[in-house]
Backbone as numpy.savetxt, mean C-alpha at the origin, in Angstrom:
# Nx Ny Nz CAx CAy CAz Cx Cy Cz
16.99 11.10 29.89 16.83 11.55 28.51 15.85 10.56 28.02
15.21 10.83 27.48 14.32 10.10 26.66 15.04 9.92 25.17
14.97 8.12 25.25 15.40 7.54 24.33 14.85 7.82 22.86
15.66 7.99 22.08 15.23 8.09 20.54 13.94 6.90 20.28
12.78 7.72 19.32 12.08 6.39 18.19 13.30 5.33 17.24
14.14 3.89 17.14 13.89 3.30 16.47 12.80 3.90 14.75
13.71 4.22 13.33 12.90 4.71 12.68 12.92 3.65 12.08
11.86 2.77 11.06 11.71 2.12 10.48 10.49 2.48 9.39
11.19 2.05 8.44 9.96 2.17 7.10 10.07 0.78 6.39
8.98 0.80 5.47 9.41 -0.62 4.42 9.13 -0.16 2.92
9.34 -1.47 1.86 8.74 -1.17 0.87 8.31 -2.58 0.17
6.43 -2.24 0.10 5.79 -3.51 0.61 5.43 -4.12 -1.08
5.74 -4.03 -2.10 6.04 -4.53 -3.64 4.67 -5.92 -3.53
3.75 -5.97 -4.26 3.35 -7.21 -4.87 3.95 -7.43 -6.23
5.01 -8.65 -5.74 4.96 -9.19 -6.98 4.27 -9.30 -8.14
3.32 -9.11 -8.57 2.40 -9.41 -9.67 2.77 -8.81 -11.34
4.51 -8.49 -11.39 4.10 -7.79 -12.64 6.05 -6.77 -11.98
6.13 -6.34 -13.19 7.50 -5.59 -12.71 7.55 -4.28 -12.40
8.65 -3.77 -11.32 8.28 -2.30 -10.73 7.32 -1.49 -11.87
7.23 -0.84 -11.85 7.08 0.91 -12.29 6.66 2.39 -11.72
7.00 2.80 -12.36 7.28 4.27 -12.12 6.88 4.81 -10.94
5.61 4.47 -10.32 5.05 4.95 -9.09 6.06 4.27 -8.16
6.13 3.74 -7.90 6.54 1.79 -7.09 7.84 2.73 -6.78
8.51 3.04 -8.10 10.05 3.38 -8.03 10.12 4.82 -6.65
9.09 5.61 -7.50 9.00 6.92 -6.13 8.36 6.71 -4.64
7.92 5.63 -4.84 7.43 5.31 -3.20 8.56 4.80 -2.38
9.19 4.15 -3.47 10.48 3.32 -2.61 11.43 4.04 -2.98
12.29 5.29 -3.47 13.34 6.33 -3.05 12.79 7.15 -2.18
10.97 7.06 -1.81 11.03 8.66 -1.41 11.21 8.06 0.63
10.42 6.61 0.50 10.91 6.09 1.57 11.91 6.10 2.01
13.14 5.24 1.63 14.25 4.79 1.45 14.77 5.62 2.21
14.84 7.74 1.30 15.57 8.22 2.24 15.02 9.28 2.79
14.07 8.87 3.89 13.59 9.29 4.49 14.10 8.70 5.75
14.21 7.34 5.44 14.56 6.22 6.79 16.31 6.43 6.72
16.72 6.38 5.26 17.65 6.62 5.78 18.65 8.25 6.54
17.75 9.36 6.54 17.96 10.44 6.77 18.03 11.05 7.72
17.55 9.47 8.39 16.69 9.40 9.97 18.03 8.44 10.65
18.68 7.93 9.79 19.88 6.64 10.28 19.62 5.50 11.24
17.68 5.63 10.04 16.96 3.92 10.53 16.77 2.44 9.55
15.80 1.77 9.68 16.20 0.44 8.98 15.04 0.61 7.83
15.46 -0.04 6.15 14.97 -0.27 5.47 13.83 -0.91 5.67
13.19 -1.77 5.67 12.26 -3.14 5.24 12.32 -3.50 3.71
12.03 -5.29 3.24 11.75 -5.28 2.04 10.47 -6.55 2.12
9.75 -6.47 2.44 8.66 -6.87 2.21 7.63 -7.11 1.10
7.81 -8.62 -0.04 7.04 -8.74 -0.52 5.44 -9.40 -0.55
4.80 -8.49 -0.75 3.15 -9.05 -0.46 2.14 -9.95 -1.62
2.79 -10.78 -1.13 2.60 -12.28 -2.46 1.82 -13.29 -1.68
0.50 -12.40 -0.76 -1.15 -13.51 -0.20 -1.44 -14.11 -1.44
-1.95 -13.19 -2.67 -2.62 -13.84 -3.17 -2.00 -14.42 -4.71
-1.96 -16.34 -4.74 -1.08 -16.88 -5.40 -1.28 -17.13 -6.69
-2.49 -16.74 -7.12 -2.76 -16.37 -8.33 -2.85 -15.16 -9.15
-2.14 -14.26 -8.19 -1.21 -12.73 -8.75 0.31 -12.62 -8.27
0.78 -13.83 -7.54 1.85 -13.70 -7.30 2.85 -14.17 -8.13
4.18 -14.29 -8.22 5.09 -14.42 -8.85 6.23 -14.98 -8.21
7.31 -15.97 -7.64 8.41 -15.72 -7.26 9.74 -14.96 -8.06
9.36 -15.58 -9.32 9.94 -15.44 -10.32 10.24 -12.89 -10.50
9.20 -12.44 -9.95 8.53 -11.31 -10.64 9.14 -10.38 -9.12
9.15 -11.29 -7.74 10.08 -10.73 -6.08 11.47 -10.58 -7.26
11.74 -11.48 -7.52 13.63 -11.37 -7.95 13.54 -9.88 -8.68
13.55 -9.95 -9.74 12.89 -8.40 -11.12 13.14 -6.79 -9.87
11.79 -7.72 -8.78 12.01 -6.26 -7.96 13.21 -6.03 -6.58
13.57 -7.30 -6.68 14.59 -7.22 -5.50 16.32 -6.86 -6.82
16.50 -7.36 -7.84 17.17 -7.26 -8.95 17.18 -5.25 -8.85
15.88 -4.98 -9.44 15.46 -3.36 -9.78 16.11 -2.66 -8.47
15.61 -3.17 -7.42 16.36 -1.90 -6.49 17.70 -2.13 -5.94
18.55 -2.80 -5.98 19.59 -2.85 -6.22 20.52 -2.18 -7.24
19.63 -2.27 -8.35 20.06 -0.94 -9.77 20.06 0.21 -9.14
18.80 0.11 -8.74 18.87 1.20 -8.00 19.25 2.23 -6.95
19.90 1.26 -6.25 20.84 1.62 -5.39 19.97 1.74 -4.30
18.94 1.26 -3.51 17.97 1.62 -2.85 18.49 -0.25 -2.03
19.05 -0.14 -1.17 19.47 -1.28 -0.34 18.31 -1.05 0.93
17.95 -2.66 0.93 17.57 -2.77 2.09 17.77 -3.90 3.48
17.69 -3.42 4.97 18.17 -4.39 6.27 17.43 -5.31 6.24
18.14 -6.11 6.85 17.64 -7.41 7.80 17.35 -8.97 5.86
16.24 -9.61 6.13 15.95 -10.36 5.12 14.68 -10.12 4.39
14.27 -10.17 3.31 13.51 -10.02 2.80 12.21 -11.17 4.03
10.92 -10.08 4.04 9.46 -10.70 4.47 8.93 -10.75 3.37
8.14 -12.45 3.76 7.14 -13.00 2.18 6.03 -12.83 3.43
5.01 -12.94 2.78 3.86 -12.59 3.64 2.86 -13.95 3.38
3.89 -14.46 2.45 2.83 -16.30 2.30 3.56 -16.83 3.75
4.49 -16.14 3.92 4.87 -17.56 5.39 4.39 -17.25 6.85
3.10 -15.88 6.77 2.90 -15.43 7.53 1.04 -15.64 8.15
1.03 -16.40 7.66 -0.38 -16.93 7.58 -0.84 -17.35 8.83
-0.34 -18.22 9.78 -0.13 -18.21 10.88 -0.69 -16.93 12.10
0.43 -16.04 11.60 0.59 -14.89 12.81 -0.82 -13.97 12.41
-0.98 -14.14 10.77 -3.09 -13.15 10.61 -3.95 -14.08 11.67
-3.52 -15.62 11.35 -4.73 -16.06 11.75 -5.11 -15.92 12.97
-4.16 -16.13 13.50 -3.77 -15.15 14.61 -4.72 -14.12 15.52
-4.20 -12.71 14.90 -5.14 -11.42 14.92 -6.63 -11.42 14.03
-6.53 -12.76 13.79 -8.28 -12.73 13.41 -8.59 -13.22 14.24
-8.38 -14.42 14.99 -9.12 -14.92 15.94 -9.09 -13.74 17.63
-8.65 -12.93 17.52 -8.42 -11.45 18.24 -9.43 -11.19 17.99
-9.38 -10.35 16.81 -10.69 -9.96 16.40 -12.50 -10.63 16.88
-12.33 -11.53 16.30 -13.18 -12.75 17.26 -13.41 -13.00 18.32
-12.78 -13.00 18.86 -12.70 -13.06 20.64 -13.71 -11.51 21.15
-13.07 -10.72 20.24 -13.99 -9.34 20.31 -15.73 -9.33 19.49
-15.76 -10.45 18.83 -17.33 -10.55 19.15 -17.00 -9.23 17.33
-16.05 -8.68 16.90 -16.10 -7.95 15.71 -16.24 -8.56 14.39
-15.90 -10.06 13.87 -16.05 -10.48 12.83 -17.22 -11.59 12.73
-18.00 -11.40 11.38 -18.74 -12.31 10.97 -18.76 -12.61 9.61
-19.20 -13.94 9.69 -19.22 -14.50 7.89 -20.48 -13.79 6.78
-20.17 -13.34 5.71 -20.94 -12.35 4.62 -20.38 -13.89 3.61
-22.07 -14.04 2.78 -22.49 -14.87 2.22 -22.71 -13.62 0.79
-22.57 -12.82 0.98 -23.18 -12.16 -0.15 -22.21 -12.47 -1.36
-22.57 -12.60 -3.07 -21.77 -12.74 -3.59 -21.28 -10.84 -4.65
-20.84 -11.15 -5.79 -20.85 -9.86 -6.31 -21.69 -9.06 -6.20
-22.52 -10.29 -7.37 -24.32 -9.66 -7.52 -24.82 -9.44 -6.88
-25.20 -9.72 -5.41 -25.29 -9.30 -4.79 -25.68 -7.56 -3.79
-24.10 -7.55 -3.91 -23.18 -6.18 -3.14 -23.48 -5.24 -4.62
-23.96 -5.41 -5.67 -23.90 -4.78 -6.82 -25.31 -4.36 -7.16
-26.29 -4.94 -6.33 -28.51 -5.21 -6.25 -28.26 -4.66 -5.23
-27.77 -4.80 -4.04 -27.89 -4.03 -2.50 -28.73 -2.25 -3.04
-29.58 -1.66 -1.91 -29.66 -0.62 -2.39 -29.19 0.43 -1.80
-27.52 0.03 -0.94 -26.86 1.18 0.18 -26.15 2.01 -1.38
-26.19 2.89 -0.95 -25.19 4.13 -1.53 -24.47 3.73 -1.91
-23.15 4.41 -2.90 -22.11 3.93 -2.82 -21.12 4.68 -2.22
-20.17 4.43 -1.65 -19.36 5.18 -0.83 -17.94 6.40 -1.51
-16.88 6.81 -0.86 -16.26 7.00 -1.60 -15.29 7.38 -2.38
-15.17 7.67 -3.97 -14.09 6.85 -4.75 -14.51 5.68 -5.32
-16.38 5.97 -5.50 -16.56 4.40 -6.39 -16.45 3.41 -5.72
-16.53 3.54 -4.74 -16.57 2.61 -4.07 -17.59 1.76 -3.77
-18.13 0.43 -3.11 -19.40 0.18 -3.20 -19.78 0.43 -1.52
-20.93 0.76 -0.93 -21.25 0.51 0.42 -21.45 -0.63 0.45
-21.24 -1.59 1.59 -21.58 -2.38 2.21 -22.77 -1.96 3.11
-24.02 -3.26 2.77 -25.16 -2.67 3.62 -25.09 -2.87 4.68
-24.00 -4.35 5.21 -24.45 -4.50 6.30 -25.98 -6.17 6.51
-25.90 -6.24 5.26 -27.23 -7.13 5.11 -27.25 -9.36 5.66
-25.29 -9.05 6.15 -25.56 -10.38 6.69 -25.07 -10.44 7.63
-25.05 -9.20 8.54 -24.05 -8.57 9.87 -25.03 -9.52 10.88
-26.43 -9.35 10.54 -27.57 -10.17 12.03 -28.22 -10.58 11.91
-27.52 -11.96 10.66 -28.69 -13.38 10.09 -27.94 -14.07 11.79
-29.47 -14.53 11.49 -28.97 -16.22 12.92 -27.98 -16.70 12.68
-28.20 -17.41 13.60 -27.24 -18.85 13.17 -27.57 -20.44 11.86
-29.06 -19.73 12.89 -29.46 -21.26 11.73 -29.60 -20.51 10.30
-30.04 -19.28 9.84 -29.42 -18.69 8.32 -27.52 -18.90 8.23
-27.11 -18.95 9.03 -25.44 -19.05 8.42 -25.52 -20.51 8.41
-26.10 -21.16 8.67 -25.55 -22.76 8.52 -26.05 -22.93 7.83
-27.13 -22.30 6.56 -28.40 -22.74 5.49 -27.07 -21.97 4.62
-26.98 -20.89 5.02 -26.39 -20.15 3.51 -24.86 -20.91 3.50
-24.26 -21.88 4.43 -22.93 -21.89 4.91 -22.99 -23.40 3.39
-23.96 -23.87 3.55 -24.29 -25.14 2.43 -24.12 -24.75 1.16
-24.73 -23.39 0.75 -24.87 -22.98 -0.32 -23.09 -22.13 -1.03
-23.14 -21.70 -0.18 -21.62 -20.73 -0.50 -20.21 -20.51 0.30
-19.73 -20.49 0.40 -18.03 -20.69 1.51 -18.15 -18.97 2.01
-18.55 -18.35 2.97 -18.68 -16.51 3.23 -16.89 -16.25 3.44
-17.01 -15.53 2.93 -15.74 -13.88 3.38 -16.38 -13.91 4.77
-15.25 -13.23 5.26 -15.26 -12.21 6.81 -14.87 -11.22 7.23
-16.04 -10.70 7.47 -16.06 -8.82 7.55 -16.07 -8.61 9.07
-15.38 -7.25 9.14 -15.24 -7.07 10.31 -16.33 -5.76 10.78
-16.82 -5.48 11.89 -18.37 -4.57 12.42 -17.35 -3.59 12.17
-17.95 -2.30 11.81 -17.10 -0.77 12.42 -18.56 0.12 13.03
-18.17 0.86 13.57 -18.63 1.23 14.35 -18.87 3.16 13.85
-20.05 4.05 14.07 -20.05 5.17 13.81 -18.89 6.25 14.68
-18.21 6.07 14.84 -16.76 6.80 15.74 -16.28 7.53 14.42
-15.62 8.00 14.28 -14.70 9.02 12.89 -13.23 8.75 13.26
-12.96 8.46 12.14 -11.98 8.21 11.97 -10.37 9.68 11.75
-9.95 9.28 12.50 -8.99 10.70 11.56 -7.04 10.31 12.35
-7.47 11.15 11.09 -5.30 11.78 11.41 -5.29 12.38 10.59
-3.90 12.45 10.52 -3.03 14.02 9.70 -1.69 13.47 8.87
-1.83 13.04 7.73 -0.83 12.44 6.78 0.09 13.85 6.56
1.70 12.74 6.76 2.16 13.47 6.43 2.47 14.59 5.50
2.08 14.16 4.30 1.96 15.32 2.70 0.80 16.20 2.70
-0.13 14.87 2.73 -1.49 15.67 2.58 -2.48 16.37 3.41
-3.28 16.60 4.43 -3.34 17.25 5.00 -4.17 16.51 6.51
-5.51 16.81 6.82 -6.03 16.14 7.67 -7.56 15.38 7.48
-6.85 13.95 7.95 -8.11 13.18 6.70 -9.24 12.09 8.60
-10.64 12.77 7.73 -12.02 12.35 8.69 -12.40 11.32 7.81
-12.90 10.37 8.97 -13.77 9.28 7.93 -14.59 8.32 9.01
-15.91 8.66 8.14 -17.04 8.29 8.72 -17.35 6.47 8.49
-17.06 5.09 9.37 -16.43 4.02 8.35 -18.26 3.74 7.78
-18.53 4.02 8.64 -20.02 3.33 8.79 -20.80 3.90 7.03
-19.90 5.42 6.76 -20.44 5.94 5.92 -20.27 5.86 4.08
-18.25 5.59 4.96 -17.79 5.22 3.59 -17.59 3.48 2.75
-17.64 3.27 3.50 -17.28 1.52 3.28 -18.29 0.57 3.61
-18.49 1.13 5.30 -19.22 0.20 5.61 -17.91 -0.67 5.97
-19.00 -2.22 6.79 -17.83 -3.63 7.60 -17.54 -4.00 5.58
-16.24 -3.84 6.45 -15.60 -4.60 5.21 -14.86 -5.64 5.08
-14.15 -6.65 4.55 -13.78 -7.41 4.33 -12.55 -8.13 5.07
-12.05 -8.53 5.64 -10.74 -9.14 6.23 -10.56 -11.15 5.95
-11.21 -11.63 4.82 -10.68 -12.50 4.82 -11.33 -12.60 3.66
-11.46 -13.21 2.68 -11.92 -13.57 1.45 -12.32 -14.56 1.68
-13.69 -15.23 0.37 -13.96 -15.93 0.73 -13.47 -17.30 0.47
-12.51 -17.30 -0.40 -11.50 -18.58 -1.27 -10.15 -18.92 -0.13
-10.17 -17.93 1.11 -9.64 -18.30 2.36 -8.09 -17.32 2.00
-8.00 -15.97 1.58 -6.79 -15.38 1.29 -7.16 -13.66 2.46
-6.44 -13.73 2.91 -6.11 -12.50 3.46 -6.65 -11.48 3.10
-7.52 -10.61 2.92 -7.51 -9.04 3.13 -6.17 -8.66 3.44
-6.11 -7.08 1.92 -4.38 -6.50 2.27 -4.47 -5.64 3.32
-5.79 -5.49 3.44 -6.00 -4.67 5.01 -6.02 -4.81 6.59
-6.23 -6.43 6.71 -5.62 -7.22 7.86 -4.23 -7.14 7.58
-3.87 -7.94 6.73 -2.44 -8.70 5.95 -1.68 -6.65 6.93
-1.47 -6.33 5.98 -0.51 -5.17 6.16 -0.60 -4.43 7.55
-1.82 -4.43 8.42 -2.25 -3.57 9.67 -0.97 -5.05 10.45
-1.33 -5.55 10.89 -1.16 -6.70 11.18 0.93 -7.11 10.77
1.38 -6.93 9.90 2.79 -6.91 9.60 3.39 -5.79 9.76
2.64 -4.23 9.44 3.31 -2.76 9.97 3.43 -2.92 11.61
2.40 -3.63 11.85 2.13 -3.44 12.96 3.44 -4.38 14.31
3.44 -5.23 13.69 4.34 -6.33 14.20 5.50 -6.06 14.00
5.63 -6.04 13.00 7.21 -5.69 12.23 8.33 -4.00 12.91
7.11 -3.17 14.18 7.95 -2.00 14.76 7.67 -0.94 13.81
6.89 -1.17 11.96 7.22 0.04 11.55 6.37 1.46 11.77
7.45 2.52 12.08 7.29 4.44 12.40 6.51 4.63 11.09
6.65 4.67 10.34 6.00 5.76 8.85 6.03 4.80 7.36
4.95 5.27 6.83 4.51 4.22 5.70 4.64 5.58 4.44
4.86 4.54 3.87 5.11 5.29 2.46 4.39 4.72 1.26
3.18 5.97 0.69 2.84 5.25 -0.36 2.22 5.73 -1.26
1.17 5.41 -2.80 0.53 6.15 -3.58 -0.75 7.13 -2.61
-1.62 7.69 -3.33 -2.41 8.55 -2.65 -3.64 7.62 -2.94
-3.10 6.68 -4.09 -4.32 6.05 -4.44 -5.19 4.88 -2.88
-3.75 4.86 -2.07 -4.03 3.90 -1.09 -4.82 4.95 0.08
-4.70 6.68 -0.50 -4.94 6.93 1.47 -6.74 6.83 1.78
-7.53 6.71 0.86 -9.44 5.79 1.43 -9.05 5.05 2.70
-8.22 4.23 2.14 -8.13 2.65 3.29 -7.36 2.78 4.64
-7.03 3.79 4.27 -5.65 4.57 5.50 -6.77 4.38 6.23
-7.83 5.23 6.73 -8.85 5.17 8.61 -9.31 3.44 8.45
-10.11 2.24 7.35 -10.09 1.49 7.81 -9.27 0.88 8.58
-8.04 0.95 7.70 -6.56 0.70 8.64 -6.20 0.63 10.16
-6.06 1.99 9.81 -6.55 2.76 11.93 -7.32 2.02 12.92
-8.27 1.89 11.83 -9.23 1.27 13.04 -8.85 -0.46 13.57
-8.35 -1.13 12.48 -7.86 -2.30 12.71 -6.18 -2.18 13.77
-5.52 -1.32 13.74 -4.92 -0.88 14.46 -4.64 -1.50 15.81
-6.28 -0.11 15.97 -6.86 0.13 17.38 -7.56 -1.23 18.04
-8.64 -2.21 17.06 -9.26 -3.04 17.48 -7.71 -3.80 17.72
-7.07 -3.61 17.54 -5.64 -5.13 17.58 -4.97 -4.37 18.51
-4.74 -3.47 19.15 -4.08 -2.78 20.21 -2.45 -2.32 19.25
-2.23 -2.15 18.27 -1.10 -2.08 17.74 -0.35 -0.67 17.56
0.71 -0.42 17.25 0.99 0.75 17.32 1.03 1.60 16.18
0.32 2.65 15.67 -0.03 2.86 14.58 1.20 3.93 13.82
1.92 3.88 12.56 3.21 4.73 12.04 2.42 6.08 11.71
3.55 6.88 11.29 3.50 8.69 9.93 3.09 7.32 8.88
1.77 8.07 8.14 1.79 7.93 6.90 2.21 8.81 6.01
2.80 8.98 4.89 2.58 9.60 3.59 2.44 8.82 2.58
1.76 10.03 1.88 0.83 9.45 0.66 1.07 10.40 -0.62
1.84 9.83 -1.10 2.19 10.53 -2.14 1.66 10.84 -3.85
1.65 12.16 -3.93 1.18 12.51 -5.16 1.07 11.61 -6.72
0.44 11.25 -7.41 -0.89 10.04 -8.17 0.37 10.76 -9.07
1.53 10.30 -9.94 2.00 10.73 -12.15 0.67 10.55 -12.94
1.08 11.75 -13.19 -0.16 11.95 -14.78 0.76 11.64 -15.87
0.25 11.50 -17.19 1.12 12.21 -18.00 0.19 13.35 -18.58
1.05 13.99 -19.73 0.27 15.77 -20.14 -0.86 15.69 -20.03
-2.03 14.51 -20.37 -3.12 14.96 -21.14 -3.86 14.27 -19.77
-3.05 14.86 -18.23 -3.90 14.48 -17.15 -4.23 13.15 -16.79
-3.50 11.95 -17.21 -4.58 10.60 -17.16 -3.31 10.26 -16.01
-3.76 9.25 -15.11 -2.92 9.02 -14.21 -2.32 7.70 -14.76
-1.03 7.63 -15.11 -0.63 6.19 -14.94 -0.52 5.45 -14.30
-0.29 3.63 -15.01 -0.92 3.03 -14.25 0.12 1.82 -14.59
0.33 0.67 -13.80 1.26 -0.33 -14.39 0.80 -1.00 -15.79
-0.56 -0.58 -16.47 -0.54 -1.31 -17.99 0.96 -0.36 -18.77
0.32 1.20 -18.10 1.86 1.00 -19.54 3.10 0.51 -19.11
3.54 -0.25 -19.96 4.25 -1.31 -20.03 5.56 -0.07 -20.05
6.22 0.99 -20.96 7.14 1.60 -20.69 7.57 2.29 -19.99
6.80 2.81 -18.24 6.75 2.37 -16.92 7.58 2.01 -16.66
7.46 0.55 -17.16 8.11 -0.61 -16.25 9.86 0.07 -16.13
10.46 -1.24 -14.45 11.68 -1.09 -14.87 12.51 -1.76 -15.93
11.89 -2.29 -16.71 12.80 -3.22 -17.71 13.06 -2.90 -18.79
11.88 -1.79 -18.86 11.89 -0.62 -20.03 13.20 0.39 -19.99
12.47 0.97 -18.52 13.87 2.27 -17.86 15.34 2.08 -18.37
15.32 1.01 -17.82 16.28 -0.07 -17.09 17.09 0.03 -18.60
16.78 0.39 -19.79 17.21 0.17 -21.12 17.32 2.17 -21.70
16.49 2.34 -21.25 16.71 4.37 -21.51 17.73 4.39 -20.86
17.57 4.25 -19.28 18.32 5.23 -19.01 19.70 4.53 -18.02
20.49 5.30 -17.52 21.26 4.22 -15.94 20.76 4.49 -14.92
21.28 3.82 -13.66 20.44 4.22 -12.23 20.64 5.65 -11.47
21.69 6.54 -11.98 22.27 8.36 -11.64 21.24 8.57 -12.56
20.67 8.71 -13.87 20.12 9.36 -14.41 18.15 9.14 -14.49
18.10 8.03 -14.47 16.91 7.87 -13.41 16.49 8.02 -11.96
16.94 8.48 -11.31 17.31 8.81 -9.81 17.23 10.13 -10.37
18.11 10.87 -10.66 18.49 12.43 -11.04 16.52 12.62 -11.74
16.29 12.12 -12.20 14.79 12.89 -12.94 13.45 12.52 -12.08
13.75 11.69 -11.49 12.66 10.99 -10.25 12.79 11.86 -9.53
14.04 12.53 -8.68 14.56 13.21 -7.93 13.60 14.60 -8.32
13.91 15.32 -10.01 13.44 16.61 -9.53 11.88 16.26 -10.10
11.53 15.15 -10.30 10.04 15.32 -10.93 9.40 15.29 -9.33
9.50 15.13 -8.21 8.71 15.11 -7.20 9.63 16.51 -6.65
10.39 17.10 -7.02 10.40 18.37 -5.64 11.71 18.30 -4.81
12.70 17.04 -5.57 13.87 17.60 -4.60 14.74 18.02 -4.89
15.03 18.26 -6.45 16.42 18.58 -6.97 15.60 19.72 -8.19
16.47 20.38 -8.25 16.13 21.92 -9.23 16.53 21.74 -10.87
17.32 20.55 -10.29 17.43 20.00 -12.20 17.42 18.57 -12.07
17.52 17.82 -13.61 17.34 16.62 -14.07 18.56 15.73 -13.75
19.75 16.28 -13.21 20.85 15.77 -13.26 21.41 14.40 -12.88
21.65 13.86 -13.51 21.43 12.43 -12.84 22.93 12.87 -11.45
22.23 11.42 -11.01 22.83 11.46 -9.03 22.82 9.81 -8.53
23.49 9.95 -7.43 23.21 8.64 -7.01 22.08 8.75 -5.78
21.61 7.65 -5.58 20.50 7.80 -4.78 21.18 8.38 -3.45
22.02 7.42 -3.14 22.85 7.91 -1.73 23.34 9.87 -1.30
23.34 9.77 -2.86 23.65 11.44 -2.20 22.86 12.39 -2.44
21.53 11.85 -1.96 20.03 12.53 -2.15 19.73 12.45 -0.53
20.28 11.50 0.25 19.84 11.13 1.39 20.30 12.40 1.98
21.93 13.19 2.38 21.90 14.78 3.28 20.82 15.52 3.55
20.20 15.88 2.08 19.33 16.84 2.12 17.77 16.59 2.03
17.95 15.15 2.10 16.45 15.15 1.99 15.44 15.78 3.11
14.23 16.33 2.60 13.04 16.88 3.73 11.84 16.25 3.31
10.48 16.09 3.89 9.43 15.97 3.01 9.38 17.99 2.45
9.72 18.53 3.73 8.82 19.81 3.06 9.42 19.78 1.29
10.38 19.77 1.48 10.36 19.92 -0.41 9.38 18.83 -1.46
8.81 17.51 -1.09 8.05 17.18 -1.83 7.03 17.88 -1.95
6.68 17.19 -3.15 5.29 18.19 -3.77 4.59 17.34 -3.50
2.65 18.30 -3.51 1.83 17.63 -3.26 0.82 17.48 -3.47
0.94 18.00 -5.15 0.44 18.39 -5.96 0.59 16.72 -6.82
-0.14 16.32 -7.94 0.00 15.38 -8.84 1.57 16.32 -9.70
1.88 15.11 -9.57 2.69 14.93 -10.78 2.99 14.64 -12.12
2.93 15.64 -13.51 3.06 15.18 -14.51 4.23 15.19 -14.66
4.33 13.64 -15.60 5.73 13.34 -16.34 5.48 13.46 -17.16
6.68 14.41 -18.23 6.83 14.31 -20.02 6.86 13.33 -20.20
7.04 12.90 -22.03 6.97 11.98 -22.06 8.11 11.83 -22.38
8.94 12.60 -22.65 10.80 11.98 -22.57 10.81 10.84 -21.80
10.62 11.03 -20.88 10.69 9.93 -19.27 10.59 9.02 -19.95
9.23 8.48 -20.65 8.89 7.27 -21.01 8.48 6.88 -21.76
9.14 8.12 -23.18 8.62 7.08 -24.35 9.44 6.05 -25.05
9.66 5.31 -25.97 10.16 3.50 -26.34 11.42 4.58 -26.73
12.58 3.51 -25.73 13.55 4.69 -26.56 14.70 2.91 -26.45
15.75 3.16 -27.25 16.77 2.33 -26.75 17.96 3.03 -26.99
19.20 2.89 -25.57 20.57 3.48 -25.88 21.30 2.17 -27.28
22.15 3.59 -27.92 22.93 2.68 -28.35 23.31 2.62 -28.41
24.45 1.15 -28.45 25.94 0.40 -27.63 25.77 0.37 -26.61
């Protein structure tokens, strides 16, 4: 009899501020999916960027998860402590002759003649790909380069657990993309692939805004020979005017929401918004595990009523 795969999921927030409603939805669905399959749920703090990351924000995140009743297995993983691992995987790509230095400034990228890719993203023209060694040495005296990975014309396809089949040609949508920034910080695309691959993640739950980056990550998985997880990209949260909710909406962060609601009240409202329940009745997260089914989760944008996040405080 074939052994059942050990389900592993994760929540991987960036500690750049307080968790907001979209983070909570992703964390809740990921946690429920893993717990309903008796799997392991891992907390990974994506603190690679020292300019944006703060340890106190990471403490807030852990406190908020505990308040919500979303427990994790194992010790939290910190990306800032894994740079030697990313170095080794970057070296693996360099040995495959896939990496080259890019000396383009932001102004250079915007003045290039290449068309824009999907979602308003600039399609890199490849202008630094074929520089001679002499040209690279000359440019290195002027500017520290970023590192890009060469892509090819082969289509990248996958079927998302909530959306649809996605087919993307990287050479037409983004071009060669950055895996290490000019300041030495590893790019999200590389770090997340290395982490999820080496940590044995079998499923990744995150917002629909990251759907377009998934083909890039799958390309990296395949170049590095790492196992690919199943992806679930959850719909975006919208206000009643049809505008996407963002981290800038302070009334949506957990500091504010914890003042307005108890954890079961908030979980109940989110379960209703996501399609898991037919009412907003308060409920603890663990009580949702038994009946969890991805087939219940909404695919279309989720409109959040103003009564959920207007600035108001519980009295007493």
